[in-house]
JSON list of C-alpha atoms in Angstrom, two decimals:
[
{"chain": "A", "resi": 1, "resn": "UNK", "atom": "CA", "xyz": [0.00, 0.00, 0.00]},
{"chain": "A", "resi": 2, "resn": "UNK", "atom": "CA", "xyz": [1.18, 3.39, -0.95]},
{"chain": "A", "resi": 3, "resn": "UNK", "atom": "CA", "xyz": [1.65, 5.77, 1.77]},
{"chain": "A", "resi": 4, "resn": "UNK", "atom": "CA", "xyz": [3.80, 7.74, 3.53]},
{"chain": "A", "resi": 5, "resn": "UNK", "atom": "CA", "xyz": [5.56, 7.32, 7.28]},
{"chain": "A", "resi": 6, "resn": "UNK", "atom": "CA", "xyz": [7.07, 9.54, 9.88]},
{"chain": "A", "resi": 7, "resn": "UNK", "atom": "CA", "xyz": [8.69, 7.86, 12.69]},
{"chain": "A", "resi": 8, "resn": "UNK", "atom": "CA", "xyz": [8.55, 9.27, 15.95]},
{"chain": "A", "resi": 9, "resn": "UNK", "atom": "CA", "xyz": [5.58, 10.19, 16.48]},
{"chain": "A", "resi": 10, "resn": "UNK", "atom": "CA", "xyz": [6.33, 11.66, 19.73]},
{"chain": "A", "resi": 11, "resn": "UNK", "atom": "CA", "xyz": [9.87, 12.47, 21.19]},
{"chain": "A", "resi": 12, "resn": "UNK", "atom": "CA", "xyz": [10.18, 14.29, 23.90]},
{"chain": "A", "resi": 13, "resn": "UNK", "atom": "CA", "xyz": [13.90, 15.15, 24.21]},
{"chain": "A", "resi": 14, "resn": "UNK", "atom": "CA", "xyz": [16.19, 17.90, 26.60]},
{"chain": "A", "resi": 15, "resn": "UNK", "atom": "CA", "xyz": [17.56, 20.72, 25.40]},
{"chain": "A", "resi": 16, "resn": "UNK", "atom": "CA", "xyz": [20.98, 20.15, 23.51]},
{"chain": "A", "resi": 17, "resn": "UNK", "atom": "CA", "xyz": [19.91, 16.77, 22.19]},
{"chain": "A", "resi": 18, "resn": "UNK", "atom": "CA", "xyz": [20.78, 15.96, 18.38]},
{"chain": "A", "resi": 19, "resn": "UNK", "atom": "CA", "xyz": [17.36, 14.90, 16.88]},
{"chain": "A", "resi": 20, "resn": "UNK", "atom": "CA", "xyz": [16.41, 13.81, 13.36]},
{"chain": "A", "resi": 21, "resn": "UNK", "atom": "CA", "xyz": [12.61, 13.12, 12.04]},
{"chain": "A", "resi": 22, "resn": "UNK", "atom": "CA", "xyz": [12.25, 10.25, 9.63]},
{"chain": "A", "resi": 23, "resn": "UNK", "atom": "CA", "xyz": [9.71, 10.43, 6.54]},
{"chain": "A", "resi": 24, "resn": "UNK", "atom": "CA", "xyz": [9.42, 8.04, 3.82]},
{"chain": "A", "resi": 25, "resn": "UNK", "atom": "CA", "xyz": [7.19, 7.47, 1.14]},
{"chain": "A", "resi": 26, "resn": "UNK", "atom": "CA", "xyz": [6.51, 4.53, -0.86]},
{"chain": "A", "resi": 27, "resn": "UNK", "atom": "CA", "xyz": [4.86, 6.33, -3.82]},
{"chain": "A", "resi": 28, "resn": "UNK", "atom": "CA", "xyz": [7.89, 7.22, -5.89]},
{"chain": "A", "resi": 29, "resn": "UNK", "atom": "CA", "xyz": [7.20, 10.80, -5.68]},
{"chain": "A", "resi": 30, "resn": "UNK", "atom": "CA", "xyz": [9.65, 12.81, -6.31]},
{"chain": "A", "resi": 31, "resn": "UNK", "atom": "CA", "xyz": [9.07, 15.89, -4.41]},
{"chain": "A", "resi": 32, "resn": "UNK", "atom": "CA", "xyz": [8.87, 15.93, -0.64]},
{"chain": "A", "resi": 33, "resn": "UNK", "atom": "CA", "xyz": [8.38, 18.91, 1.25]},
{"chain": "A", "resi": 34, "resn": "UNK", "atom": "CA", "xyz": [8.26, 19.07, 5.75]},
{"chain": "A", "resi": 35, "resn": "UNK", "atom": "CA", "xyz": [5.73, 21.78, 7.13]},
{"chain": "A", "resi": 36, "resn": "UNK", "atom": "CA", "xyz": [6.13, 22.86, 10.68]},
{"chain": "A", "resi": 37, "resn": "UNK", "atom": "CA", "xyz": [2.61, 23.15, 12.64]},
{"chain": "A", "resi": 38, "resn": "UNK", "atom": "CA", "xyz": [1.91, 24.89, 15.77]},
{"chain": "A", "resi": 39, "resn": "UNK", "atom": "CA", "xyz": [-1.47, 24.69, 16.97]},
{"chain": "A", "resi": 40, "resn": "UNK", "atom": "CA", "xyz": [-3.99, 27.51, 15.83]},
{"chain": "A", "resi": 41, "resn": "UNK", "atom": "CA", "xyz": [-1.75, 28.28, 13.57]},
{"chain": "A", "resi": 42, "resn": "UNK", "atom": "CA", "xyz": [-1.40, 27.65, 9.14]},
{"chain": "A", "resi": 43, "resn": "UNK", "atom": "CA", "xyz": [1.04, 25.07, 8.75]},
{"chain": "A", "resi": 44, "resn": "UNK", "atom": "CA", "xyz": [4.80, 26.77, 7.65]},
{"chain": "A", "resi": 45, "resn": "UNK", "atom": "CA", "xyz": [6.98, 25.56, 4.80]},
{"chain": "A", "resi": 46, "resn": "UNK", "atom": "CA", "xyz": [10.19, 24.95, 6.26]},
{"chain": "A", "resi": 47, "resn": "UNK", "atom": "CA", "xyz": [12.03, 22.47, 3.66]},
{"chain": "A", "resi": 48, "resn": "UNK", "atom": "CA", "xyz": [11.26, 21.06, 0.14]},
{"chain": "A", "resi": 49, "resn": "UNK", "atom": "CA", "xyz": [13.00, 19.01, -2.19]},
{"chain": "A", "resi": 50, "resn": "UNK", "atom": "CA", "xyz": [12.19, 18.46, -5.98]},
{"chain": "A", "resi": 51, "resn": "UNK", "atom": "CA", "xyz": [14.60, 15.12, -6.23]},
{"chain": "A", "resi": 52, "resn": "UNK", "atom": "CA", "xyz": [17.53, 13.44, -5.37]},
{"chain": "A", "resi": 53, "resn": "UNK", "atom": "CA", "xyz": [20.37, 15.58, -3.88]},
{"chain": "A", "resi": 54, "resn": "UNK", "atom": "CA", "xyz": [17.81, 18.65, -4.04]},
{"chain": "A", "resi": 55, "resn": "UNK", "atom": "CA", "xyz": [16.82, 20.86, -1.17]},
{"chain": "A", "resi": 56, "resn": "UNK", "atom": "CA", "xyz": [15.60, 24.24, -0.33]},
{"chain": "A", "resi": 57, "resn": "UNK", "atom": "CA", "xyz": [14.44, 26.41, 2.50]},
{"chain": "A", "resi": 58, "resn": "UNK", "atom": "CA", "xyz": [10.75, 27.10, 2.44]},
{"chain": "A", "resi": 59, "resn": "UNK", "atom": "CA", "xyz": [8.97, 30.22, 3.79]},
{"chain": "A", "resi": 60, "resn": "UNK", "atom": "CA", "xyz": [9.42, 29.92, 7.80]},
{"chain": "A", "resi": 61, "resn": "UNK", "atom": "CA", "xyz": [13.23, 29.97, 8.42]},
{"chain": "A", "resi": 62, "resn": "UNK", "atom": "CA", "xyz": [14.09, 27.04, 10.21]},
{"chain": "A", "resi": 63, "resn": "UNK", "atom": "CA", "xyz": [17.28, 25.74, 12.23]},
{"chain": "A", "resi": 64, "resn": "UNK", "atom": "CA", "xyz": [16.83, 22.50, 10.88]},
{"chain": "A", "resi": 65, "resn": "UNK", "atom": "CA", "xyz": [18.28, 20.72, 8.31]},
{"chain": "A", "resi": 66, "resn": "UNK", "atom": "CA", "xyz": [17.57, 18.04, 5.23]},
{"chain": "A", "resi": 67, "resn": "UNK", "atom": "CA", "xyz": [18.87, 15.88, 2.95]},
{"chain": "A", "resi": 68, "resn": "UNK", "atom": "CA", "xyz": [17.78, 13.84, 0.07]},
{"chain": "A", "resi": 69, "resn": "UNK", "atom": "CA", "xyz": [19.78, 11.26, -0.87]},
{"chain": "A", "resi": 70, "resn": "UNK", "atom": "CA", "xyz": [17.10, 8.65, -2.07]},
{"chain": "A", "resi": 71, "resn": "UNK", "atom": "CA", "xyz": [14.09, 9.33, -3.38]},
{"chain": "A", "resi": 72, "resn": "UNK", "atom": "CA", "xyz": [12.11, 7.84, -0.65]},
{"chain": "A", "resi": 73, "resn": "UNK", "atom": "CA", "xyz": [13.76, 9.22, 2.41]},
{"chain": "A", "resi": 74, "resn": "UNK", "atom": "CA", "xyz": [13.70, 12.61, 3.43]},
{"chain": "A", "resi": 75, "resn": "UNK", "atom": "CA", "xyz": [15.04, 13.00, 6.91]},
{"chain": "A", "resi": 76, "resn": "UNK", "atom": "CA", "xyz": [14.83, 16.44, 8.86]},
{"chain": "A", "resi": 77, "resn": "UNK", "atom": "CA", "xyz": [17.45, 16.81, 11.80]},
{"chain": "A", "resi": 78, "resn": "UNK", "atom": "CA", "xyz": [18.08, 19.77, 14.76]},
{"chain": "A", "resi": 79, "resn": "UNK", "atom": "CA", "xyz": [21.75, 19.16, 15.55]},
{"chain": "A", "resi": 80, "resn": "UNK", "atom": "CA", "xyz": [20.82, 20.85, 19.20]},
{"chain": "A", "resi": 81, "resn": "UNK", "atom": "CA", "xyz": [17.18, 21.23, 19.78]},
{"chain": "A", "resi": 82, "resn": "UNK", "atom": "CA", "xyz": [15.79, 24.10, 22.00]},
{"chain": "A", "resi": 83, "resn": "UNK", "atom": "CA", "xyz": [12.47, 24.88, 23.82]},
{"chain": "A", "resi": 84, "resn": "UNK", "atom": "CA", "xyz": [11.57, 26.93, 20.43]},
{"chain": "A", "resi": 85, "resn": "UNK", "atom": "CA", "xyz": [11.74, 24.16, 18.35]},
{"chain": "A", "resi": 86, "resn": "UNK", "atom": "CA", "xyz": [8.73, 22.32, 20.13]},
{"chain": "A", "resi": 87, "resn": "UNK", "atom": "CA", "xyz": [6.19, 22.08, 17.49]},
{"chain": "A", "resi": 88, "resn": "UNK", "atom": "CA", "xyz": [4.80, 19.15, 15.45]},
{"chain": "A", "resi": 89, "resn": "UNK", "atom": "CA", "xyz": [6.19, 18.56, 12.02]},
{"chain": "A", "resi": 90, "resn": "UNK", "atom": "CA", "xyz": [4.28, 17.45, 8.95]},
{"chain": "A", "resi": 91, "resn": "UNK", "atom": "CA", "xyz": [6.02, 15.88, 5.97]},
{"chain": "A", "resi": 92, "resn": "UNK", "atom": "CA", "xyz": [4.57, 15.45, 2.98]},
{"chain": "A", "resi": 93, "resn": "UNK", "atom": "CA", "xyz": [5.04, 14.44, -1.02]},
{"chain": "A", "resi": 94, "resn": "UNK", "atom": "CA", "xyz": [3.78, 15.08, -4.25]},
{"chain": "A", "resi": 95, "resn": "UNK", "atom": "CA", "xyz": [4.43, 14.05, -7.61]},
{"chain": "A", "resi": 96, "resn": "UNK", "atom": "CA", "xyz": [5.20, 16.06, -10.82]},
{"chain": "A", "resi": 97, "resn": "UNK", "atom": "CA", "xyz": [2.55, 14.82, -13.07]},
{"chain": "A", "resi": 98, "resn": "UNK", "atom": "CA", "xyz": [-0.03, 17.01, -14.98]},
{"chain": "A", "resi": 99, "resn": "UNK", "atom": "CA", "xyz": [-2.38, 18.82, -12.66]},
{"chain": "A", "resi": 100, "resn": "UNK", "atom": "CA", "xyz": [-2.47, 20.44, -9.15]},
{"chain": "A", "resi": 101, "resn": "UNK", "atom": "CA", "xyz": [0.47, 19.52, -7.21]},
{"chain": "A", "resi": 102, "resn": "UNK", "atom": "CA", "xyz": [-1.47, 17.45, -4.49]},
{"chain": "A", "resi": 103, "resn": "UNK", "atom": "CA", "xyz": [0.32, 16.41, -0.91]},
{"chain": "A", "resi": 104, "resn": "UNK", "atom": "CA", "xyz": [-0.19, 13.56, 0.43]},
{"chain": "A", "resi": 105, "resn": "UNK", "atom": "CA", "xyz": [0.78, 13.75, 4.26]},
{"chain": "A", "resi": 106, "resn": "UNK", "atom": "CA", "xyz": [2.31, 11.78, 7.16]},
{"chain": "A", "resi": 107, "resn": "UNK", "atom": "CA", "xyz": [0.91, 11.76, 10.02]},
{"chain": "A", "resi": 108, "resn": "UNK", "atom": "CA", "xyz": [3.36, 14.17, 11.87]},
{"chain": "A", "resi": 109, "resn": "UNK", "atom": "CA", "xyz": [5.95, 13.63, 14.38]},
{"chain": "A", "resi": 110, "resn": "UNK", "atom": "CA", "xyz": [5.53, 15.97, 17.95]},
{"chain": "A", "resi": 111, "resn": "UNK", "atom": "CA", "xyz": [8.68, 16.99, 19.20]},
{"chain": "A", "resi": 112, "resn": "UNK", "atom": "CA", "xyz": [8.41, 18.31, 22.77]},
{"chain": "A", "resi": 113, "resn": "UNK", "atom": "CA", "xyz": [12.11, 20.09, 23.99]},
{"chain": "A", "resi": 114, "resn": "UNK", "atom": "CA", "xyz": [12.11, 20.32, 27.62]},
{"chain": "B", "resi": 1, "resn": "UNK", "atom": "CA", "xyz": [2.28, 36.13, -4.18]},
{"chain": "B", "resi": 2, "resn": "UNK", "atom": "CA", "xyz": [-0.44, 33.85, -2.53]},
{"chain": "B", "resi": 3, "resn": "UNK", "atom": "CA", "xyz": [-2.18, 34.45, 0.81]},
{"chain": "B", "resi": 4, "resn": "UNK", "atom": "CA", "xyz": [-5.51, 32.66, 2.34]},
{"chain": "B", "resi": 5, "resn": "UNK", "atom": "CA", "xyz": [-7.68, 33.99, 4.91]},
{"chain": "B", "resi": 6, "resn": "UNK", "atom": "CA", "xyz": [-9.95, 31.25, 7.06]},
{"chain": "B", "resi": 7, "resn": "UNK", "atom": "CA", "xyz": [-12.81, 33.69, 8.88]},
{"chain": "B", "resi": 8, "resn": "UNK", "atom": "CA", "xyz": [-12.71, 32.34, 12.49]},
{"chain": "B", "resi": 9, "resn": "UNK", "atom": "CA", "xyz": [-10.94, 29.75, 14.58]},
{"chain": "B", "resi": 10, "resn": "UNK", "atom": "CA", "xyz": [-13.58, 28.12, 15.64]},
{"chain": "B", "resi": 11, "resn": "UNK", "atom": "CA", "xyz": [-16.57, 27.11, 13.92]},
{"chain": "B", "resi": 12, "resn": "UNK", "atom": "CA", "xyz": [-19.77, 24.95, 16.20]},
{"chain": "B", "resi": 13, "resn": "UNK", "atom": "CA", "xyz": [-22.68, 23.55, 14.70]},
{"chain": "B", "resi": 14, "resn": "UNK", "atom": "CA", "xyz": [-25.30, 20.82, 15.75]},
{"chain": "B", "resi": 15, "resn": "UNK", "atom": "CA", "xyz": [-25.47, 17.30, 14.54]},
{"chain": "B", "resi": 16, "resn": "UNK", "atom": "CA", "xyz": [-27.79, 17.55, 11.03]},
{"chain": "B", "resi": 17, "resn": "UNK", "atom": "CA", "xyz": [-26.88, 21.41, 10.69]},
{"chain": "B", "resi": 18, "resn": "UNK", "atom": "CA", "xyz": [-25.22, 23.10, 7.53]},
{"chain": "B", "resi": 19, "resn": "UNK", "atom": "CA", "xyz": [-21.54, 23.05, 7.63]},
{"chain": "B", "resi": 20, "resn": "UNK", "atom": "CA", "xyz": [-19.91, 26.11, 6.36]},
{"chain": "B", "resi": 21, "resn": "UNK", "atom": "CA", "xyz": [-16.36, 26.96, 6.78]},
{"chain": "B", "resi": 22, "resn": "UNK", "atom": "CA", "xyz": [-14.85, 30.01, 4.99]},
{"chain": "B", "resi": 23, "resn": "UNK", "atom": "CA", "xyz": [-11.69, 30.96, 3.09]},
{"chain": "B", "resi": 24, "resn": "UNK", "atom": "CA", "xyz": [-11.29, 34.05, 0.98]},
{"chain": "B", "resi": 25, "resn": "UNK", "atom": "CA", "xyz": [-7.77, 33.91, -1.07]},
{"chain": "B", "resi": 26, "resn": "UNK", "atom": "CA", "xyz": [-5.29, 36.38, -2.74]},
{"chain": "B", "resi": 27, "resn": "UNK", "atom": "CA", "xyz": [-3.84, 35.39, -5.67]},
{"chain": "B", "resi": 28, "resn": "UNK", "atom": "CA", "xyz": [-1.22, 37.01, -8.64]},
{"chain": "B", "resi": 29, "resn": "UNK", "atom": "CA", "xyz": [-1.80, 34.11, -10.65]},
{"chain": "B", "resi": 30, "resn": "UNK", "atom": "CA", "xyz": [-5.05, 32.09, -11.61]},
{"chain": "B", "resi": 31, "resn": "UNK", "atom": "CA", "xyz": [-5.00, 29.83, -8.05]},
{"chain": "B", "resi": 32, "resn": "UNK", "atom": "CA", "xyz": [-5.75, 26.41, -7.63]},
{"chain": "B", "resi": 33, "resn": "UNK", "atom": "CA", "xyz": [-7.44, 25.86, -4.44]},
{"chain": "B", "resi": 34, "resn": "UNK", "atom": "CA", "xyz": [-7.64, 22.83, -1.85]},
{"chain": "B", "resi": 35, "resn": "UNK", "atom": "CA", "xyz": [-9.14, 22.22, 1.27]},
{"chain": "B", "resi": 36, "resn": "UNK", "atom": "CA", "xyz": [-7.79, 19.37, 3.65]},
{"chain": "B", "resi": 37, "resn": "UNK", "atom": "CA", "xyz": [-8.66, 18.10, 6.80]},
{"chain": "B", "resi": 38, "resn": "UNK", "atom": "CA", "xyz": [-6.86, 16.73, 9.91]},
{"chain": "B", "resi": 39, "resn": "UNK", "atom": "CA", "xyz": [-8.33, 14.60, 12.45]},
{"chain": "B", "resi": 40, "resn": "UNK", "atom": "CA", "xyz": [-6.35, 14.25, 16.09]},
{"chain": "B", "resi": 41, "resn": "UNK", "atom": "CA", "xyz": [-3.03, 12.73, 16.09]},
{"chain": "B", "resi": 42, "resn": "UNK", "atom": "CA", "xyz": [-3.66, 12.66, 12.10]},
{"chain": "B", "resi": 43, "resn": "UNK", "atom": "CA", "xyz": [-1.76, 14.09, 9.24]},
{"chain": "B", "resi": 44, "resn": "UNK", "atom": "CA", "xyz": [-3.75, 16.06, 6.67]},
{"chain": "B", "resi": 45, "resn": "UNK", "atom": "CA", "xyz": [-5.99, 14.25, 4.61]},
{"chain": "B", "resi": 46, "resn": "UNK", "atom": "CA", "xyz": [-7.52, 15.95, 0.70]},
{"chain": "B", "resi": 47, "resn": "UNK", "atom": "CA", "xyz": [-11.30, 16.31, 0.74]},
{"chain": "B", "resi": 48, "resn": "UNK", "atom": "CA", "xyz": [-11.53, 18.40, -2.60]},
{"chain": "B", "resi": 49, "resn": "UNK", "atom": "CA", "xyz": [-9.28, 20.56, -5.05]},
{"chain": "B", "resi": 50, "resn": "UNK", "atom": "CA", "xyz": [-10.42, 23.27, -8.01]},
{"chain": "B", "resi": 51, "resn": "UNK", "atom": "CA", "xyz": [-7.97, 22.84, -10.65]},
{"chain": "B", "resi": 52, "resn": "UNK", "atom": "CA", "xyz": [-10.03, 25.77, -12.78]},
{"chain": "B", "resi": 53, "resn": "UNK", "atom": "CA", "xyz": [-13.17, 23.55, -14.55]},
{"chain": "B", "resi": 54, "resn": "UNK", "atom": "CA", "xyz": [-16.30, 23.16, -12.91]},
{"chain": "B", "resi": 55, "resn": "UNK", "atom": "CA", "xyz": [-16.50, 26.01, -10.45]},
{"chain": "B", "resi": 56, "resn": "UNK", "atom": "CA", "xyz": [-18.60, 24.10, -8.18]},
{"chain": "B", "resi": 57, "resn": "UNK", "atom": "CA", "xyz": [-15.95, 20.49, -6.40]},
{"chain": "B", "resi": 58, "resn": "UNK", "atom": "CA", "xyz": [-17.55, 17.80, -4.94]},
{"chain": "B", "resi": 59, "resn": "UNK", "atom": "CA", "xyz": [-15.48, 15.89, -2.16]},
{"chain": "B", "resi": 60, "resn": "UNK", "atom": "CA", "xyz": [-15.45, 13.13, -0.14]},
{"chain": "B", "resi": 61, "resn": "UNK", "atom": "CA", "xyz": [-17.08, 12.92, 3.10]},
{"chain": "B", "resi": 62, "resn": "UNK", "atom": "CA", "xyz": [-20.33, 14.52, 1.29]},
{"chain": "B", "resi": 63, "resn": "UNK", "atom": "CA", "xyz": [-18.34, 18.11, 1.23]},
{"chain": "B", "resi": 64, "resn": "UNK", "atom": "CA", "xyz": [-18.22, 20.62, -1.60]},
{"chain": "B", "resi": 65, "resn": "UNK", "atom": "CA", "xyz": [-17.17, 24.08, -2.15]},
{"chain": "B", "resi": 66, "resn": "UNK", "atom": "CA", "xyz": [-18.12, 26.47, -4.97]},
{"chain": "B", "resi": 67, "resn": "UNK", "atom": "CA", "xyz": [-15.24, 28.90, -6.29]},
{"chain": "B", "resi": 68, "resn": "UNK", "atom": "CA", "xyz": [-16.22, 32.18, -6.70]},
{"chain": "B", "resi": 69, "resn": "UNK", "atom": "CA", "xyz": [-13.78, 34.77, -8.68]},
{"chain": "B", "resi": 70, "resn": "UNK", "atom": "CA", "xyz": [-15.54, 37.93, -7.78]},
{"chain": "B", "resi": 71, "resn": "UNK", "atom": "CA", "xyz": [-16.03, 37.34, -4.48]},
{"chain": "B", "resi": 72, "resn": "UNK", "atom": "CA", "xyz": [-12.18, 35.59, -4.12]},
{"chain": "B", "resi": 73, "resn": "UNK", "atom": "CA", "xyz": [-13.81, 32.82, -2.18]},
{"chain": "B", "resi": 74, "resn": "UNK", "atom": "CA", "xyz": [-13.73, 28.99, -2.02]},
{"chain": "B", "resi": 75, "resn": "UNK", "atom": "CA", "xyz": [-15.85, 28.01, 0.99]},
{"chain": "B", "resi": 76, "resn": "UNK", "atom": "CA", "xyz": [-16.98, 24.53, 2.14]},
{"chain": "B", "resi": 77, "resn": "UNK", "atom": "CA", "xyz": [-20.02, 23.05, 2.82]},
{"chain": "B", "resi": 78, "resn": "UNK", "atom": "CA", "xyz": [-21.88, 20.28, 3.80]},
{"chain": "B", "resi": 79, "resn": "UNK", "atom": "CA", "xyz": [-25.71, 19.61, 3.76]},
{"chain": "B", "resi": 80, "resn": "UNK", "atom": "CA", "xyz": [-26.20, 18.15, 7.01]},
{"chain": "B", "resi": 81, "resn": "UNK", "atom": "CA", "xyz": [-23.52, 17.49, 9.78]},
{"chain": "B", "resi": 82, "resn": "UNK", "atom": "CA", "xyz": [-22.26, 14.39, 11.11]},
{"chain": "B", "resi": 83, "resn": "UNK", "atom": "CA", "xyz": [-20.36, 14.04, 14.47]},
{"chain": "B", "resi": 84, "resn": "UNK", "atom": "CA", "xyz": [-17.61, 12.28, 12.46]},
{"chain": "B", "resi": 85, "resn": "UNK", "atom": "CA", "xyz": [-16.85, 15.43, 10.89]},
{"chain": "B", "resi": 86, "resn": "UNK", "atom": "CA", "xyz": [-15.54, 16.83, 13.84]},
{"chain": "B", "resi": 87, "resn": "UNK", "atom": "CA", "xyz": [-11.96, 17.85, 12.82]},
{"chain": "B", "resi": 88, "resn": "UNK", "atom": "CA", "xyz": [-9.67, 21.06, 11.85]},
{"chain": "B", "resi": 89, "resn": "UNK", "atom": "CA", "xyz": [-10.28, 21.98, 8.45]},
{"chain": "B", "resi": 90, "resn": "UNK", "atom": "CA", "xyz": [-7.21, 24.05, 5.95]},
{"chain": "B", "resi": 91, "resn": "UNK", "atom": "CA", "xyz": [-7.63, 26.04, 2.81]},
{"chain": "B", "resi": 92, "resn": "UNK", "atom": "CA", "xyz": [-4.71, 26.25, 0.74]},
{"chain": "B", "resi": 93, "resn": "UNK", "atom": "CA", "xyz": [-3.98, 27.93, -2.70]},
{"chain": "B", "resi": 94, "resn": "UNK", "atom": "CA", "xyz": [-1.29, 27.45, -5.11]},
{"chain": "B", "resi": 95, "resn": "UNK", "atom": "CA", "xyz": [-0.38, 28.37, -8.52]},
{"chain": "B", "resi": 96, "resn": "UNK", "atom": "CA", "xyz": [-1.68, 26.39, -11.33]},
{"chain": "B", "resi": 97, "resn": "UNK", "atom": "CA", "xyz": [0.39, 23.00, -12.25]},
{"chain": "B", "resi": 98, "resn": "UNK", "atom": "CA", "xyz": [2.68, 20.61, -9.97]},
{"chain": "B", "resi": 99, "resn": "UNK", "atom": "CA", "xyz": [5.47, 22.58, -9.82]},
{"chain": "B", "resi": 100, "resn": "UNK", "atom": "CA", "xyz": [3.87, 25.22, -7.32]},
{"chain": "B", "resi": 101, "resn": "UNK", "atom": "CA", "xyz": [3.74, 24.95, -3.96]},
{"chain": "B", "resi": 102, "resn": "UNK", "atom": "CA", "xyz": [0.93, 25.29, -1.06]},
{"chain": "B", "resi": 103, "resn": "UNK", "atom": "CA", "xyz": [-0.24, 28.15, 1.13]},
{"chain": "B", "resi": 104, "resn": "UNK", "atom": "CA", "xyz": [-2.22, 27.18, 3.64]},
{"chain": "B", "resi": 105, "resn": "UNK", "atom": "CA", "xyz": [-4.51, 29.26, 5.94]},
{"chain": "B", "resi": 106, "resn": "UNK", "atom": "CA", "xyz": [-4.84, 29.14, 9.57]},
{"chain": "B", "resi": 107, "resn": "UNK", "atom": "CA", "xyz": [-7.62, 26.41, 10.35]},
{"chain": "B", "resi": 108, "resn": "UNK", "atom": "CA", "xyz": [-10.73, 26.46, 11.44]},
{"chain": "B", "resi": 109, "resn": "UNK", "atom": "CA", "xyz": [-11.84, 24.04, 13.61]},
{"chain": "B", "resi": 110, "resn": "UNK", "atom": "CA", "xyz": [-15.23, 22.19, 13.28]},
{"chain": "B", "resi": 111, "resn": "UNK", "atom": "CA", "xyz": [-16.80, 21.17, 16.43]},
{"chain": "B", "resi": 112, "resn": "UNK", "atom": "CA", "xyz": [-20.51, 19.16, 16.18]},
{"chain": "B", "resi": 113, "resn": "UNK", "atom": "CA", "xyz": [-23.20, 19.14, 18.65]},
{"chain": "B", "resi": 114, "resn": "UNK", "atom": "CA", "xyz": [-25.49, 16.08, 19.96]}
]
């Protein structure tokens, strides 16, 4: 079955810590893109990639980093996480067919930074 | 550049009521619009896109929303509510075609009555 994972799905973690948020996706898609969601709040762009060995910053400027060196694995890591960073984090794919360029989304990993 | 507006955070209705849940957009470009929804501890899930044909989408769940170029609206409705549709609901715009990415609004959570 086609789909797409995030693994933690909770983490709660000290301050300092070196963290890293798993997504994969089983679809082939080639773009992937992680959204950071605080609650009442629009979710924020924060990384995309468009292929393999592709990244960008999104919209929300973000400490974290990515990488993309298969198509179906696009990690996000916080080499020291802070308080700030407590949020939950959304990734997400799409593919480049014809059309609207339609997500399809994990379920989210909640990072809590104590 | 893109924007979308959800009017109010909160939105409460009894069980059989209309559903309505508004989002006005801004838009350079002819938009594609989306809503999605997220149930708790969920990731966020398509219900219905306008890709710029019919102006009135049908979704799942029994949901449509008509898009309206004058007004810069794409609201949502549903006939009659059902407490399964309890859930935060996002409108999100984009350029037309894959290659452009999502805004998405605030939220607006749906909360039914017995």
């Amino acid at each position: 079955e086609a789909d797409i994972y995030q693994t933690p799905r909770y983490l709660v973690i000290g301050t300092g810590k070196k963290i890293t948020l798993e997504c994969s996706q089983t679809m082939g898609h080639d773009k992937m893109y992680w959204y950071q969601q605080d609650p009442g709040m629009e979710l924020h762009l924060i990384h995309y990639s468009y292929g393999v060995n592709s990244t960008e910053k999104g919209d929300l400027s973000s400490e974290s980093t990515v990488s993309r060196i298969r198509t179906e694995h696009f990690p996000l890591t916080l080499e020291s996480a802070r308080p700030s960073h407590t949020s939950q984090y959304l990734c997400a794919s799409s593919d480049s067919g014809a059309g609207a360029n339609v997500l399809t989304f994990g379920a989210g990993s909640r990072l809590t930074v104590l | 550049a893109q924007s979308v507006t959800q009017l109010g955070s909160h939105v409460s209705v009894s069980e059989g009521a209309l559903v309505l849940l508004r989002c006005n957009y801004s838009s350079s470009v002819p938009p594609y619009l989306f809503w999605y929804v997220q149930y708790p501890n969920q990731g966020l899930q398509l219900l219905l896109k306008y890709t710029s044909a019919a102006t009135l989408v049908k979704g799942i769940n029994g949901f449509e929303a008509e898009f309206k170029k004058s007004e810069t609206s794409f609201h949502l409705t549903k006939p009659s509510a059902h407490m399964s549709d309890a859930a935060e609901y996002f409108c999100a715009v984009s350029g037309p075609g894959p290659s452009h990415k999502l805004i998405f609004g605030s939220g607006t959570r749906l909360l039914v009555r017995p």
